[in-house]
PDB file of C-alpha atoms in Angstrom:
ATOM      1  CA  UNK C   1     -42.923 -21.928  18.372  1.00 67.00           C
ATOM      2  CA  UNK C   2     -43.549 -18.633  16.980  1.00 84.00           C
ATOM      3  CA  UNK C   3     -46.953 -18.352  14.613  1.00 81.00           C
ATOM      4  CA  UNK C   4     -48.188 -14.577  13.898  1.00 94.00           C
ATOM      5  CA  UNK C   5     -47.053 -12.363  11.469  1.00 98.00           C
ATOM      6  CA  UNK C   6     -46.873  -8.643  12.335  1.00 98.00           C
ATOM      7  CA  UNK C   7     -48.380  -5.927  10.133  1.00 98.00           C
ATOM      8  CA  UNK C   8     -47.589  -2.320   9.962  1.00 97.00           C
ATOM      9  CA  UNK C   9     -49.694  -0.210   7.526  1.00 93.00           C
ATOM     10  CA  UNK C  10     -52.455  -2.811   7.966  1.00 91.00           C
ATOM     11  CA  UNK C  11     -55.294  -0.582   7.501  1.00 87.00           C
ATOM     12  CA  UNK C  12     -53.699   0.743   3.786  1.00 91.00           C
ATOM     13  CA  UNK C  13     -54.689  -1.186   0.504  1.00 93.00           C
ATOM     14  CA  UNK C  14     -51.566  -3.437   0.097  1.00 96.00           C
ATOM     15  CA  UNK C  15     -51.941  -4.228   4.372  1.00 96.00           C
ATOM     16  CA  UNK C  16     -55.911  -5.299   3.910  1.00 95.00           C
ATOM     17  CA  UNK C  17     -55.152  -7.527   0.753  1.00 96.00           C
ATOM     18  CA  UNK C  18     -52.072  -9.022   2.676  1.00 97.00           C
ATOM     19  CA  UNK C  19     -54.483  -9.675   5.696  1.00 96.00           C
ATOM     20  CA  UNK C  20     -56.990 -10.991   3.931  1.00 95.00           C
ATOM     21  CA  UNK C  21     -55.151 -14.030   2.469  1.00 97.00           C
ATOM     22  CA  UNK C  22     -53.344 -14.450   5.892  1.00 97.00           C
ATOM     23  CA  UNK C  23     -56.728 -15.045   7.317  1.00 96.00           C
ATOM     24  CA  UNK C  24     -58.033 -17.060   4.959  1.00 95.00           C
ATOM     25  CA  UNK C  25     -55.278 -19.593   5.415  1.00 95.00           C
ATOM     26  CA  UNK C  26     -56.118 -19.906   9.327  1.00 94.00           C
ATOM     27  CA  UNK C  27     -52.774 -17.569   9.952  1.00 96.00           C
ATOM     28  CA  UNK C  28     -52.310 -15.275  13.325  1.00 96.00           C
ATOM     29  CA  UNK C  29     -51.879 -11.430  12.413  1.00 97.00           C
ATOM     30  CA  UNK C  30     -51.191  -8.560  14.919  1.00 97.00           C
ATOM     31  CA  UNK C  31     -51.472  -5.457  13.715  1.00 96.00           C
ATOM     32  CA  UNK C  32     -50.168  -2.070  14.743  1.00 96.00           C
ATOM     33  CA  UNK C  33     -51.626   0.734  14.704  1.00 93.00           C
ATOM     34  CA  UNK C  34     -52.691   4.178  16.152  1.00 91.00           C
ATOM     35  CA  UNK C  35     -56.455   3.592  17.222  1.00 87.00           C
ATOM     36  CA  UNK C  36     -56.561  -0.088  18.065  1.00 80.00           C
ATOM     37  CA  UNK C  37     -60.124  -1.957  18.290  1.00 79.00           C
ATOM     38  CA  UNK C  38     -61.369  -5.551  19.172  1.00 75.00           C
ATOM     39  CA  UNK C  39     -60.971  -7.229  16.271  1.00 76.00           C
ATOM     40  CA  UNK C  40     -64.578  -9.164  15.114  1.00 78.00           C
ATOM     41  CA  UNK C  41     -61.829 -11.320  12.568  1.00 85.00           C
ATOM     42  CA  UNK C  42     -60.530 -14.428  14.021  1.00 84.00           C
ATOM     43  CA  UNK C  43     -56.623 -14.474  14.730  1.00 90.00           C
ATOM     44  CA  UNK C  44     -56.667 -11.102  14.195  1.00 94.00           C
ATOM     45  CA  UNK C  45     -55.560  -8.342  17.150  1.00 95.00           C
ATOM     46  CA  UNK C  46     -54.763  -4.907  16.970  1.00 95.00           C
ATOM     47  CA  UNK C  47     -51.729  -3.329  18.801  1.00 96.00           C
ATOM     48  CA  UNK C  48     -51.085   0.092  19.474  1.00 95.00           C
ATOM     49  CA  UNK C  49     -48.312   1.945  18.958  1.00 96.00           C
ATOM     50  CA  UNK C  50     -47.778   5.977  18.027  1.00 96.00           C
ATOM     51  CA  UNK C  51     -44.357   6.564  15.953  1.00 95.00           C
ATOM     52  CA  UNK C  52     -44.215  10.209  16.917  1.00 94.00           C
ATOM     53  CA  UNK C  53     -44.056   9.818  20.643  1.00 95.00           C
ATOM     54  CA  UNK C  54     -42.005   6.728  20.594  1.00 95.00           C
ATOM     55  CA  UNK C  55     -44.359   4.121  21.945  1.00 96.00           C
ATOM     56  CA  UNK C  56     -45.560   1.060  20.962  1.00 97.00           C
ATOM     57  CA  UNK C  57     -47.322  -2.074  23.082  1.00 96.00           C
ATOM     58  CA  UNK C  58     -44.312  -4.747  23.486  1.00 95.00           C
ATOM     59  CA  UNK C  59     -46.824  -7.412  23.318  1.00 96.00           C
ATOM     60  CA  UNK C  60     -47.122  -6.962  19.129  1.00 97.00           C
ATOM     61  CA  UNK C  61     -44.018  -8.752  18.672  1.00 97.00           C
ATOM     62  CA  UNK C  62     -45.349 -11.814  21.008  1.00 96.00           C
ATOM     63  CA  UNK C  63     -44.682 -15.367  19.241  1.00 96.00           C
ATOM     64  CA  UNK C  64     -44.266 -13.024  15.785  1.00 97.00           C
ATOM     65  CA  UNK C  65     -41.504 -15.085  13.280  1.00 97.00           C
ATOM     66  CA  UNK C  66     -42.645 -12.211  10.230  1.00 98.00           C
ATOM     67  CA  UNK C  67     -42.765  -8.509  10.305  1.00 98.00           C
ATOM     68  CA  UNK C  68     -44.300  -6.962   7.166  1.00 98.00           C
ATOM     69  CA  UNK C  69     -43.787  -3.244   7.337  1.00 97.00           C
ATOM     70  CA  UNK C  70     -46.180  -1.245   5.511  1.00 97.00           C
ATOM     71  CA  UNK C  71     -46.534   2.046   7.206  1.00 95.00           C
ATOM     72  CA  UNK C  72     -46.223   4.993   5.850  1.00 93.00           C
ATOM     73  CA  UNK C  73     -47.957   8.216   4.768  1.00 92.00           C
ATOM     74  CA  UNK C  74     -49.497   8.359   0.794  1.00 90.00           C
ATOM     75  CA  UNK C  75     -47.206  10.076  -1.479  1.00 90.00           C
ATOM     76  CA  UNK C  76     -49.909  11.252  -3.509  1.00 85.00           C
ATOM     77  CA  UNK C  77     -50.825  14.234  -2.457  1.00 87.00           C
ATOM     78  CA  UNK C  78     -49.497  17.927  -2.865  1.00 89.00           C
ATOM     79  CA  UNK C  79     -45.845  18.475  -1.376  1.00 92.00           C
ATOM     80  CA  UNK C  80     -46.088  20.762   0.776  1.00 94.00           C
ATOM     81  CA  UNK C  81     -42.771  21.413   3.410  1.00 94.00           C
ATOM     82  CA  UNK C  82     -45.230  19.837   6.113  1.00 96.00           C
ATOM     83  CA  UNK C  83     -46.524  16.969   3.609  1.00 94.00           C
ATOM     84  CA  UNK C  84     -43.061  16.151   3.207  1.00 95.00           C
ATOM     85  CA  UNK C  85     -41.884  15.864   6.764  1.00 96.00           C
ATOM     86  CA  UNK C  86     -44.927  13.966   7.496  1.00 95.00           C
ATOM     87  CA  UNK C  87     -43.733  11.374   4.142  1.00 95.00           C
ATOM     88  CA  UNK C  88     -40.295  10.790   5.482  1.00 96.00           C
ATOM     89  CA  UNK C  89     -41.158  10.676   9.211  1.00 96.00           C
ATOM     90  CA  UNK C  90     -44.057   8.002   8.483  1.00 95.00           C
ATOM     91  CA  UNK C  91     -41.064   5.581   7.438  1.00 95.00           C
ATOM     92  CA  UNK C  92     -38.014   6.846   9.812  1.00 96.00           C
ATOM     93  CA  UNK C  93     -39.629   6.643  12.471  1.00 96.00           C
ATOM     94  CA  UNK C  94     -41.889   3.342  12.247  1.00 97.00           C
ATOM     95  CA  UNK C  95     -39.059   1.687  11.228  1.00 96.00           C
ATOM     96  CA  UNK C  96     -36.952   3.055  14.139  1.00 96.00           C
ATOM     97  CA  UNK C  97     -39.604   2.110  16.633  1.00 97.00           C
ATOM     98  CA  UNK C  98     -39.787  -1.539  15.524  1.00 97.00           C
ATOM     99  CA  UNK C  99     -35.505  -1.562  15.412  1.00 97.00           C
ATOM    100  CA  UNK C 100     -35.678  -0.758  19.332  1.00 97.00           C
ATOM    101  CA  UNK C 101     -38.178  -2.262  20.551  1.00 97.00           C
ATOM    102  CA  UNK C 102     -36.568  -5.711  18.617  1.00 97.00           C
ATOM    103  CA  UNK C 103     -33.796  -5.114  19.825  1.00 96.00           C
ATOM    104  CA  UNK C 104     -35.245  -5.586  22.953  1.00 96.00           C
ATOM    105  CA  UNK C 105     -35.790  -9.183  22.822  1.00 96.00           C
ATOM    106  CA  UNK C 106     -33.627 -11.770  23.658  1.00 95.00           C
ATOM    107  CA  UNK C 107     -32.325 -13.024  20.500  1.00 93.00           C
ATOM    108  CA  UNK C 108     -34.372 -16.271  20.376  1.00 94.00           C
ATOM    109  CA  UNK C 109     -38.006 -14.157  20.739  1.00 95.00           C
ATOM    110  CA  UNK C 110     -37.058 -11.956  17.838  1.00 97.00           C
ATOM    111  CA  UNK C 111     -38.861 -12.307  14.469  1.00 97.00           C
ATOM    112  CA  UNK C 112     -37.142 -14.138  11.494  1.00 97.00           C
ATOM    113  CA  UNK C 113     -37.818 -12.257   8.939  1.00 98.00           C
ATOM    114  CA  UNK C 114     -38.833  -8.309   7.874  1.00 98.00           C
ATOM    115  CA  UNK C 115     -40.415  -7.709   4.766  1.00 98.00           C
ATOM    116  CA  UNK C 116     -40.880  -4.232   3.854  1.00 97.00           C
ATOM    117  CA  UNK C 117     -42.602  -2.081   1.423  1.00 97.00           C
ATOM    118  CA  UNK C 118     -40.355   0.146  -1.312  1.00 97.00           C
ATOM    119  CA  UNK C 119     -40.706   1.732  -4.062  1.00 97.00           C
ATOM    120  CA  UNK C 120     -39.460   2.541  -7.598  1.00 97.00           C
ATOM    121  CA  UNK C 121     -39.559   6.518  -7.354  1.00 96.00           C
ATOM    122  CA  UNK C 122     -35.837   5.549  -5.938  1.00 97.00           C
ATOM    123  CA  UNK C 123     -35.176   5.292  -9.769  1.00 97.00           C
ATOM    124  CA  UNK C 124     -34.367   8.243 -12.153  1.00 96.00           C
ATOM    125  CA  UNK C 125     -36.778   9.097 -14.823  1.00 96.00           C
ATOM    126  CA  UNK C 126     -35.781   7.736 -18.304  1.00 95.00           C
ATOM    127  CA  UNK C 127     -36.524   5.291 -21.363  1.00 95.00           C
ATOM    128  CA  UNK C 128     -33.384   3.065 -19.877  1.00 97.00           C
ATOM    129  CA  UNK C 129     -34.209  -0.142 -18.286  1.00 97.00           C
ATOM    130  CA  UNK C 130     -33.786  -0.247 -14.543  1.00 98.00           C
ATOM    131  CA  UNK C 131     -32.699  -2.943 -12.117  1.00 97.00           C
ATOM    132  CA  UNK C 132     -32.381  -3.363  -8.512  1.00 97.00           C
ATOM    133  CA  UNK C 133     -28.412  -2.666  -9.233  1.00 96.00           C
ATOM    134  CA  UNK C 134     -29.038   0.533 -11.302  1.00 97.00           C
ATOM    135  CA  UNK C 135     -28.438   4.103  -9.218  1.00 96.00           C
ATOM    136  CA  UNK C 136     -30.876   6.382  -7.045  1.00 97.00           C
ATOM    137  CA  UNK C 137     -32.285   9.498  -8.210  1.00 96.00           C
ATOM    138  CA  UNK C 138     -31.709  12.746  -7.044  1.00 94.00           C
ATOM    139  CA  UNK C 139     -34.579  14.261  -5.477  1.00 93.00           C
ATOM    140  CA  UNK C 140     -37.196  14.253  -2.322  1.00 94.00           C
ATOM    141  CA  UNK C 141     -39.076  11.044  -3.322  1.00 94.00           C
ATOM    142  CA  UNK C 142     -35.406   9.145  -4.183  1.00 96.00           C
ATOM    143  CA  UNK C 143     -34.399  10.217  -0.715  1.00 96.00           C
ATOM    144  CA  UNK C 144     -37.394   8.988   1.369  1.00 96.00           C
ATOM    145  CA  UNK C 145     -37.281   5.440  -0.520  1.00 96.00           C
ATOM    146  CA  UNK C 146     -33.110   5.417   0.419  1.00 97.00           C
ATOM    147  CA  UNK C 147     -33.801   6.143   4.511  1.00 95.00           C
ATOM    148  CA  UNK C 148     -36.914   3.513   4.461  1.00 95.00           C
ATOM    149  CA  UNK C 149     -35.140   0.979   2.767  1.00 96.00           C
ATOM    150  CA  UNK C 150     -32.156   2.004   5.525  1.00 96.00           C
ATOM    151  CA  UNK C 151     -34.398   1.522   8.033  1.00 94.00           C
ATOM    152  CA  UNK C 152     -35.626  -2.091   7.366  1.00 95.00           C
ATOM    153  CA  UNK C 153     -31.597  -3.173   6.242  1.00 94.00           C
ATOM    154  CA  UNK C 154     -30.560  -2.325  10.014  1.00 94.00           C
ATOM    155  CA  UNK C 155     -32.397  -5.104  10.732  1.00 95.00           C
ATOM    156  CA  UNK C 156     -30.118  -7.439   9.628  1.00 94.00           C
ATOM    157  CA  UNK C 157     -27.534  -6.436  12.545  1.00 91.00           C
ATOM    158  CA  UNK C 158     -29.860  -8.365  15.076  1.00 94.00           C
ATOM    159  CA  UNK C 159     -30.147 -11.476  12.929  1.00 94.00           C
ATOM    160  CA  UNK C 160     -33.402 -10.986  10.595  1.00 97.00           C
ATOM    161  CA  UNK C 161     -33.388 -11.663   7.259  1.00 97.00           C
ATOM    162  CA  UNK C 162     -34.724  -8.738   5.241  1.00 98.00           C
ATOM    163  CA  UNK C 163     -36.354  -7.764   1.800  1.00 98.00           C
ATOM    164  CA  UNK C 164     -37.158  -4.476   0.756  1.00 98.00           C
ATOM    165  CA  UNK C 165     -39.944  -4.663  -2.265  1.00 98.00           C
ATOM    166  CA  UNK C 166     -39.760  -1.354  -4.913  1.00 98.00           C
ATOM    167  CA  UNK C 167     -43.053  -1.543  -5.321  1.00 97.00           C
ATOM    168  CA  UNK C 168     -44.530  -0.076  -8.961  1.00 96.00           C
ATOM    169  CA  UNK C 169     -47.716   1.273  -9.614  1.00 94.00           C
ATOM    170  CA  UNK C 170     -50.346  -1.363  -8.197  1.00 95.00           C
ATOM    171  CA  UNK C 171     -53.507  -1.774  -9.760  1.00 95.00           C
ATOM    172  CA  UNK C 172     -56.389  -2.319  -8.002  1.00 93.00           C
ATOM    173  CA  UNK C 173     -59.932  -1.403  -8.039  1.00 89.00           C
ATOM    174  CA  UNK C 174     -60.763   0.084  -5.019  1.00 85.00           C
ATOM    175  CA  UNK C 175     -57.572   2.226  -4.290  1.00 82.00           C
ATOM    176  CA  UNK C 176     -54.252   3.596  -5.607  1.00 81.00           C
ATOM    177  CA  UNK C 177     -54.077   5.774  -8.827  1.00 81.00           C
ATOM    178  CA  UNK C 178     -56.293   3.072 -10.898  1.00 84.00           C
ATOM    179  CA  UNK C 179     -59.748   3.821  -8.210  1.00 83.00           C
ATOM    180  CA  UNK C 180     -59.240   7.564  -8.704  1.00 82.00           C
ATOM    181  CA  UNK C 181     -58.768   7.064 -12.333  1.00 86.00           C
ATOM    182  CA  UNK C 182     -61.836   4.672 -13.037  1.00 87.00           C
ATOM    183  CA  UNK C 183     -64.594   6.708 -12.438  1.00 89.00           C
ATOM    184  CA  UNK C 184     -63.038   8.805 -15.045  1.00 89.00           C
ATOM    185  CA  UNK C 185     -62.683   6.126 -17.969  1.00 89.00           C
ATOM    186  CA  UNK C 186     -65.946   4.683 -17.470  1.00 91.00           C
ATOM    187  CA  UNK C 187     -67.039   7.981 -18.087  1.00 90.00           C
ATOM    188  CA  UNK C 188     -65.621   7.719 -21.417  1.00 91.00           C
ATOM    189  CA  UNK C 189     -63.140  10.978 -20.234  1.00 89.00           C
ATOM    190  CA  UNK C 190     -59.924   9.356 -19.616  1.00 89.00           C
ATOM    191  CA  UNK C 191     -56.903   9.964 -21.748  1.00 92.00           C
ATOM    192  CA  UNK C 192     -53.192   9.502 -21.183  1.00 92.00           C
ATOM    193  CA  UNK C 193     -51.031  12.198 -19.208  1.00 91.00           C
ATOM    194  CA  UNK C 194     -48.344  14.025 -20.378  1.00 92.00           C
ATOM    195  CA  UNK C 195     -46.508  13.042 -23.676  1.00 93.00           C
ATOM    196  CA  UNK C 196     -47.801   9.640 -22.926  1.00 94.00           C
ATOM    197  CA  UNK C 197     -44.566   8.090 -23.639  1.00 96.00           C
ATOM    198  CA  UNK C 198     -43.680   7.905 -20.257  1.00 96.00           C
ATOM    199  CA  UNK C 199     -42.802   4.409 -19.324  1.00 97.00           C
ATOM    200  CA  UNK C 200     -45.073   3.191 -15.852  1.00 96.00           C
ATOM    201  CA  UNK C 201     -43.682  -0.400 -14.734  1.00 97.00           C
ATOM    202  CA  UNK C 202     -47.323  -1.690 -12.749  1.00 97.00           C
ATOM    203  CA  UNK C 203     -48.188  -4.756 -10.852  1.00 97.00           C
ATOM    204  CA  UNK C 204     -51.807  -5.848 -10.107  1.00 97.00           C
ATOM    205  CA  UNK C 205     -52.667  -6.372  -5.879  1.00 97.00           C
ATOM    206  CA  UNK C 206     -53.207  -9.761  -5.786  1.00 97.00           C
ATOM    207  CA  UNK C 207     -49.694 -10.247  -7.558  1.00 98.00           C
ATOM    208  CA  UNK C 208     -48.263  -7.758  -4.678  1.00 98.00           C
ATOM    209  CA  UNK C 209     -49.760  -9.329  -1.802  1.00 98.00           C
ATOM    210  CA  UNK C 210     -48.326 -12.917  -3.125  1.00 98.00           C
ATOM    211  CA  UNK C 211     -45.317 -11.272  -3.051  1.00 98.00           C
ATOM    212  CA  UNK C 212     -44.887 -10.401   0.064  1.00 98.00           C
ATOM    213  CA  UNK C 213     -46.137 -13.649   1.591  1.00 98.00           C
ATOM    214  CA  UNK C 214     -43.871 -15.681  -1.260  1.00 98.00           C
ATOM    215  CA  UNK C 215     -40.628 -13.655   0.244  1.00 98.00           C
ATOM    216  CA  UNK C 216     -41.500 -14.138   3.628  1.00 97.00           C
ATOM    217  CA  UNK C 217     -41.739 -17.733   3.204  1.00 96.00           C
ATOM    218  CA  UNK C 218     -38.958 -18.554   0.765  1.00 97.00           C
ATOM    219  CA  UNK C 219     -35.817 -18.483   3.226  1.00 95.00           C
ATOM    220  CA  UNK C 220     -33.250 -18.088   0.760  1.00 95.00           C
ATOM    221  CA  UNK C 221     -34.600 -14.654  -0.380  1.00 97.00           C
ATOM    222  CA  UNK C 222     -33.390 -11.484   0.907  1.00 97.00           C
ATOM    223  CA  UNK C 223     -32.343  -7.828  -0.226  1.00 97.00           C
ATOM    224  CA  UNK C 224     -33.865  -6.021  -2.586  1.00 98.00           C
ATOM    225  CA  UNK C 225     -36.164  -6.930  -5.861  1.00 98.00           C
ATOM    226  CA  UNK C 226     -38.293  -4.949  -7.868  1.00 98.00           C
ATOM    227  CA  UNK C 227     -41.791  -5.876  -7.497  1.00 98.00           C
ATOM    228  CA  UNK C 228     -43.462  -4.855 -10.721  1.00 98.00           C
ATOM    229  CA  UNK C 229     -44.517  -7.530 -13.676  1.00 98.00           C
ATOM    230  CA  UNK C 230     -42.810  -8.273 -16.534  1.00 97.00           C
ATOM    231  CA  UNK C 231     -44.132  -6.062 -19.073  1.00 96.00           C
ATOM    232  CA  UNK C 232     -44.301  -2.348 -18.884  1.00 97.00           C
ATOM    233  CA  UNK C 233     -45.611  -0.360 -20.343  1.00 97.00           C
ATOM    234  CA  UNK C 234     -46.260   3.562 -21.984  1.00 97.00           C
ATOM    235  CA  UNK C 235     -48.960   6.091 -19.720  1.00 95.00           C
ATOM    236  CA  UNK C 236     -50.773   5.919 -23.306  1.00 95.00           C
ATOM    237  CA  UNK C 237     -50.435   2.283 -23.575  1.00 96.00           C
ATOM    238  CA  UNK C 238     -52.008   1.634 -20.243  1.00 95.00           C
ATOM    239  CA  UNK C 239     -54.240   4.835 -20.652  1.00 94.00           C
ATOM    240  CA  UNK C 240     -55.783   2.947 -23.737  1.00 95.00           C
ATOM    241  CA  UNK C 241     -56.075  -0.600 -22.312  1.00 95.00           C
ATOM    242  CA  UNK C 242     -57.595   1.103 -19.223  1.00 94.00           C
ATOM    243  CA  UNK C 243     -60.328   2.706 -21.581  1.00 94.00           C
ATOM    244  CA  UNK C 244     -61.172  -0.482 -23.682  1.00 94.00           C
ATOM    245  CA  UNK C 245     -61.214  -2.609 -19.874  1.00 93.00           C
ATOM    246  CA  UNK C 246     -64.176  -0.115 -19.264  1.00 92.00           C
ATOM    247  CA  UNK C 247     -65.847  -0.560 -22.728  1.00 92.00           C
ATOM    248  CA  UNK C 248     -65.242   2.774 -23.724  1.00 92.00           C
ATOM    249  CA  UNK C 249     -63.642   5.318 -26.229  1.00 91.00           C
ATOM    250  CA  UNK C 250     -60.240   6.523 -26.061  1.00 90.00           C
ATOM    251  CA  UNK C 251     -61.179   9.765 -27.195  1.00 88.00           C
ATOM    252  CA  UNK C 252     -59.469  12.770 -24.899  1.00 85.00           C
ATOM    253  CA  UNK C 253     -56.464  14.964 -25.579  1.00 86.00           C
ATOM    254  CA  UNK C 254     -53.762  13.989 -22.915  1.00 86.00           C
ATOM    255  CA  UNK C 255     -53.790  15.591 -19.822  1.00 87.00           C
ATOM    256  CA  UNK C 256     -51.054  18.509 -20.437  1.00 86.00           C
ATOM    257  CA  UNK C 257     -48.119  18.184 -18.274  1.00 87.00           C
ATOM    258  CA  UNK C 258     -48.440  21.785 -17.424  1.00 86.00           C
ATOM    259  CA  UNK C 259     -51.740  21.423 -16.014  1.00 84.00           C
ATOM    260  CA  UNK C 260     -50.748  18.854 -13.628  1.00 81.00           C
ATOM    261  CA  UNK C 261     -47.966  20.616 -11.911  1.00 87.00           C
ATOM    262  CA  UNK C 262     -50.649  23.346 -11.649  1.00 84.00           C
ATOM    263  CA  UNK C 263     -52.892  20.628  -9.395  1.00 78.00           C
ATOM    264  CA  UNK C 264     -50.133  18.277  -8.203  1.00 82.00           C
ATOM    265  CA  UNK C 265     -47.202  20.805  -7.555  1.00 87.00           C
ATOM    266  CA  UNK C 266     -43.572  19.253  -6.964  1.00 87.00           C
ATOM    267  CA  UNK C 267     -45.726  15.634  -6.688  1.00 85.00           C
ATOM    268  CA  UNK C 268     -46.506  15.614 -10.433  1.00 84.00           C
ATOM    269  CA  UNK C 269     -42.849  14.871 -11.228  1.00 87.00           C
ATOM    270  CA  UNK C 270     -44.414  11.288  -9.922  1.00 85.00           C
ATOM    271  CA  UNK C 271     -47.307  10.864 -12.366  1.00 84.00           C
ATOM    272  CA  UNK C 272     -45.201  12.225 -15.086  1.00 89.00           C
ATOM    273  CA  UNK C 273     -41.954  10.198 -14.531  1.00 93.00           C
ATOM    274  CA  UNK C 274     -40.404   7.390 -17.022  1.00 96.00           C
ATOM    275  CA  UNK C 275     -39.684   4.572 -15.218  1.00 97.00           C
ATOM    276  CA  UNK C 276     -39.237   1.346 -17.437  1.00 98.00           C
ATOM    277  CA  UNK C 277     -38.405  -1.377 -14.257  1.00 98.00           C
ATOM    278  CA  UNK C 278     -37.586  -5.350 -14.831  1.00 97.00           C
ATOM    279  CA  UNK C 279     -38.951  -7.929 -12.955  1.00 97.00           C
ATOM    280  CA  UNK C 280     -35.989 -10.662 -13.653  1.00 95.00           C
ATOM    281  CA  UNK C 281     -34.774 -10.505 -10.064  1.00 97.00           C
ATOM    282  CA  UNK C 282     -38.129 -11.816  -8.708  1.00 98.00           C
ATOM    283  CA  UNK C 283     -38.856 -14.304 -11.384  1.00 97.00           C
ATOM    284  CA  UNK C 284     -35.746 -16.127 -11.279  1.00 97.00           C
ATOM    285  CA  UNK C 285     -35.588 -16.309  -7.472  1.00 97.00           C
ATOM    286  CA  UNK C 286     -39.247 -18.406  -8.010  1.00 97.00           C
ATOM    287  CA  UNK C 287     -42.250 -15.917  -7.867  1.00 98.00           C
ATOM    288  CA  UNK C 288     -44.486 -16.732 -10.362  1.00 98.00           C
ATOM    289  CA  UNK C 289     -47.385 -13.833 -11.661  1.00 98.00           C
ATOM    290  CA  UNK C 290     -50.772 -14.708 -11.604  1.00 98.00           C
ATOM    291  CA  UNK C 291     -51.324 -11.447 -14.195  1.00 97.00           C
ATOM    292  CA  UNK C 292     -48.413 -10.508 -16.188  1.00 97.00           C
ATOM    293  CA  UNK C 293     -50.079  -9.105 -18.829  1.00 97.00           C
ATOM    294  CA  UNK C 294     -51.552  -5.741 -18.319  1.00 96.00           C
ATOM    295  CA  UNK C 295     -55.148  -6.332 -20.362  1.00 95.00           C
ATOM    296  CA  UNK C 296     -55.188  -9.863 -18.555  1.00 96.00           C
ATOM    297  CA  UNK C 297     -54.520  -7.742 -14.924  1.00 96.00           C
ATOM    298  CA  UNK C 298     -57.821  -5.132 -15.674  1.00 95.00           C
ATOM    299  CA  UNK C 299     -59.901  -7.679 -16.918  1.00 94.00           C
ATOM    300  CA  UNK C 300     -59.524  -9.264 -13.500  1.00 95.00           C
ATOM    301  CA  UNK C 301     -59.887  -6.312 -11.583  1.00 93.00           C
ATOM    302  CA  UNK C 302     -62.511  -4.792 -13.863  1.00 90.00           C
ATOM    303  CA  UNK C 303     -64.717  -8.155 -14.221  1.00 81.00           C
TER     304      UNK C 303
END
């Protein structure tokens, strides 16, 4: 019978989380990655495997019934054209590896299930509401969240079921865009970005790591779902909340768009983009947030 779940990304903030819990319930985990070590966890092993030469150790996918698929590089940093190359090619070709080396397998060794990660910069800026049904962007970020989400979907041609997660932006306090901004805030410097208005559709880590174990495990779930909570809300909303979580004054002018572009390049089009996403999808197939609310969410993290 198979019993380990396979992890790509594992070493990222969403990947530790997911292992975390997995371990904590007694679960096997293999993990992939380029500089494997003996693992001092218990049930845990790490695998190599290097996406740019093609190569990974066959052995990963031993007795695995659930591949989550993490990897890939940040997009947070400056776009430059070899930034870029190094974003797309960090899902392309992960995802490519693990398509032929399950392929591979005879058809009863193959894992059940892939759940990979997404992400909502496949969505145009706006005030509109977006769904997992409303159309792609046009743009870099747009196209790199189309070919990864490609790349997990061609595993439904050997018999997995697959679910592709558009991750929003997830809140946690030691990583992502909230553990660069906190030092900031409880400062008493933060302030919104931009006009502020900007819609940003968020989803605390504990709620994301759920997810992907909830959507692994319920069988009749596959495709694609938004995985953000119910209420989003505006840059200066969440700048404010943010401010008051840290017990102090929401004084500062907002961060001029202007001056971000000067910093960020092309990649502040990311921090400065309107994206208002629902969460109906995931609710009414069952998934139930522990922190819906955002000032419920940093009071967690925060305290």
């Amino acid at each position: 019978m198979k019993a380990a779940y396979l992890i790509t990304g594992g070493t990222g903030l969403v990947g530790q989380r997911i292992i975390q819990k997995l371990v904590a319930r007694g679960e096997r985990v293999h993990i992939l990655t380029r500089r494997p070590a003996s693992s001092s966890i218990s049930g845990v092993t790490f695998y190599r495997w290097n996406p740019d030469e093609g190569t990974m150790d066959a052995e990963a996918l031993k007795d695995v019934h659930t591949v989550i698929h993490l990897a890939g590089a940040p997009v947070a940093q400056r776009w430059t054209p070899s930034s870029k190359r190094a974003i797309l090619d960090s899902r392309t070709k992960t995802s490519a590896l693990l398509h032929s080396h399950i392929a591979q397998l005879n058809e009863k060794d193959r894992p059940e299930v892939c759940i990979g990660a997404s992400a909502i910069g496949i969505y145009p800026s706006g005030n509109e509401e977006l769904t997992e049904t409303s159309p792609a962007a046009t743009g870099f970020l747009s196209d790199v969240v189309q070919q990864w989400e490609s790349g997990v979907e061609t595993l439904e041609s050997m018999g997995l079921r697959t679910v592709r997660l558009r991750i929003g932006l997830v809140l946690a306090e030691d990583g992502g865009m909230l553990g660069k901004l906190l030092p900031i805030f409880r400062l008493g410097l933060g302030s919104a970005v931009g006009s502020g208005k900007q819609w940003q559709s968020w989803i605390h880590i504990e709620d994301l790591a759920d997810m992907f174990l909830w959507a692994a495990e319920e069988k009749t779930v596959s495709g694609i779902f938004n995985a953000v909570a119910p209420h989003p809300v505006t840059n200066y909303a969440l700048s404010k909340s943010l401010a008051h979580a840290c017990k102090r004054p929401f004084w500062a002018p907002a961060v001029p768009a202007w001056a971000l572009r000067l910093v960020f390049g092309e990649m502040a089009s990311v921090v400065l983009a309107s994206q208002k996403v629902r969460a109906e999808r995931v609710v009414a197939a069952g998934f139930a947030f522990s922190h819906p609310a955002l000032d419920d969410a940093l009071r967690d993290i925060l305290h």
